[in-house]
PDB file of C-alpha atoms in Angstrom:
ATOM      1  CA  UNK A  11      -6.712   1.044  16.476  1.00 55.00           C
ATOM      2  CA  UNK A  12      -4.306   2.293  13.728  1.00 74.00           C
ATOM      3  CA  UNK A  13      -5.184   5.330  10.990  1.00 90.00           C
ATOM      4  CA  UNK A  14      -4.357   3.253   8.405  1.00 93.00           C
ATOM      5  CA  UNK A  15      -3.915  -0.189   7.159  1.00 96.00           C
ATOM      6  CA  UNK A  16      -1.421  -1.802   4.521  1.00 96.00           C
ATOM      7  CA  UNK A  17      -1.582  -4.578   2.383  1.00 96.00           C
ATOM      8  CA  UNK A  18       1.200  -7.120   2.631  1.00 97.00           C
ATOM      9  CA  UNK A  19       0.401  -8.214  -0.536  1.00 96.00           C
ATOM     10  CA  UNK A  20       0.966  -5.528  -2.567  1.00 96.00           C
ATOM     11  CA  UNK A  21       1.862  -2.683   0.068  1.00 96.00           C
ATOM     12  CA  UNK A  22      -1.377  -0.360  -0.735  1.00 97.00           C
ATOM     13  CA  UNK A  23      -2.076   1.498   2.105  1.00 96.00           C
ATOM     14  CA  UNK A  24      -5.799   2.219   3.035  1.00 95.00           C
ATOM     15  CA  UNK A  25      -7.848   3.488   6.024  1.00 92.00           C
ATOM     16  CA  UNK A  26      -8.654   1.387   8.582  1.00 87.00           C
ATOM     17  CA  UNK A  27     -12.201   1.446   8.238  1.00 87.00           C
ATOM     18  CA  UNK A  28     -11.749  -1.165   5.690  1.00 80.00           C
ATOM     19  CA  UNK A  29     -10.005  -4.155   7.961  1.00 81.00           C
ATOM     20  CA  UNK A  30     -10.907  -7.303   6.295  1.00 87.00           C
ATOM     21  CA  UNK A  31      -9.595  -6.923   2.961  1.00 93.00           C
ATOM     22  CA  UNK A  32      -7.298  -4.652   0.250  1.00 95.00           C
ATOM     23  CA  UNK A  33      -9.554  -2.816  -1.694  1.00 92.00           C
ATOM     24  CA  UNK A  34      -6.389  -2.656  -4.564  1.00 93.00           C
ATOM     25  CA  UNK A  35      -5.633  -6.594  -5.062  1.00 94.00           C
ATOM     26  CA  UNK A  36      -8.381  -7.845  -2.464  1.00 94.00           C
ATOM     27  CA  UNK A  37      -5.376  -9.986   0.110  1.00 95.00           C
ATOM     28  CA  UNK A  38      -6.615 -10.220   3.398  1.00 94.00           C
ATOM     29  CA  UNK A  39      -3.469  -9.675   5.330  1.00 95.00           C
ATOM     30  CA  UNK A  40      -3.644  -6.286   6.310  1.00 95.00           C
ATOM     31  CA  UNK A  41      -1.271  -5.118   8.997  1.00 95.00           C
ATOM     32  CA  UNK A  42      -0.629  -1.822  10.840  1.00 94.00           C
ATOM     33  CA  UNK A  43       2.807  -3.091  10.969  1.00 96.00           C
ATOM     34  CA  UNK A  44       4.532  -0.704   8.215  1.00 96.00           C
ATOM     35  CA  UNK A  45       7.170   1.950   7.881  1.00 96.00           C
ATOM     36  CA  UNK A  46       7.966   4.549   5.096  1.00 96.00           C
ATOM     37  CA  UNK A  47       5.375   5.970   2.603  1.00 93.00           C
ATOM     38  CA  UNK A  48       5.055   6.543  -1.014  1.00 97.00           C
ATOM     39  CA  UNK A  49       2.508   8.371  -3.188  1.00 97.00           C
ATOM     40  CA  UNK A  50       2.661   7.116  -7.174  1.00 97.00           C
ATOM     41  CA  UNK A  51       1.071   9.411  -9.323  1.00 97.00           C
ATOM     42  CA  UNK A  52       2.223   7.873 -12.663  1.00 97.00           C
ATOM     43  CA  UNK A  53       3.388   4.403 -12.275  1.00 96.00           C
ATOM     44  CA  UNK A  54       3.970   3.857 -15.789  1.00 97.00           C
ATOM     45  CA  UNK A  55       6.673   6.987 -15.419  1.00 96.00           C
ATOM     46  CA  UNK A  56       7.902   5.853 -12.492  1.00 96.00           C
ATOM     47  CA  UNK A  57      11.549   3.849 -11.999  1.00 96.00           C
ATOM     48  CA  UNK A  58      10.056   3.418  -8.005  1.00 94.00           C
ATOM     49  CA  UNK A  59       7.027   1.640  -9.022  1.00 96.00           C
ATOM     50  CA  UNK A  60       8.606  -0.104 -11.579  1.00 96.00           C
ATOM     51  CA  UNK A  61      10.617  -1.455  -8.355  1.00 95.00           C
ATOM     52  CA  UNK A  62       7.976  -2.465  -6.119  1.00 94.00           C
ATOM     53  CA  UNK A  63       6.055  -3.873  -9.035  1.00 94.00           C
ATOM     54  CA  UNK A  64       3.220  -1.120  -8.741  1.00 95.00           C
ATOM     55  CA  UNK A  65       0.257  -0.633 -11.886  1.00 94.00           C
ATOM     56  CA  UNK A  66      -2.103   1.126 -10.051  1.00 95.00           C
ATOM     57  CA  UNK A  67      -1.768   4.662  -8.807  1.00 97.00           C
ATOM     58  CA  UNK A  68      -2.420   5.165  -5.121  1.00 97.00           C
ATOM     59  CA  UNK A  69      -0.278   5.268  -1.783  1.00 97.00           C
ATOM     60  CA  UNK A  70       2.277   2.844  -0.536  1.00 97.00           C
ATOM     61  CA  UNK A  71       4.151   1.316   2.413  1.00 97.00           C
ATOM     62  CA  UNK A  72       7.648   1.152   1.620  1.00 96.00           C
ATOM     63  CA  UNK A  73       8.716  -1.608   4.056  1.00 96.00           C
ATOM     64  CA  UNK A  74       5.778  -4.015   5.762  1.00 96.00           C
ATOM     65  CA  UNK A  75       6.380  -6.471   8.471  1.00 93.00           C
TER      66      UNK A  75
END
């Protein structure tokens, strides 16, 4: 069983204690299936989130399969 889970919805990463759904956006296709990682502090600041589309601050996967 994997640490932690991500979204592949909106790439939120979460622990895997949670394995039914994102607790950020609520998707239900969580994988352990991810690679790179990203912490957003101040997405309104930030020219990454604005990238991947992130609102929320919290941790991301960079790339999900």
């Amino acid at each position: 069983m994997a640490d932690r889970l991500v979204c592949r919805d909106c790439h939120r990463v979460q622990g895997a204690e949670i394995e039914s759904q994102c607790e950020a956006c609520g998707g239900t296709s969580l994988t352990e299936d991810w690679a790179g990682y990203v912490v957003i502090a101040h997405p309104e600041e930030s020219d990454i989130a604005a990238e991947m589309e992130v609102t929320k601050p919290g941790q991301y996967a960079l790339k999900v399969r």
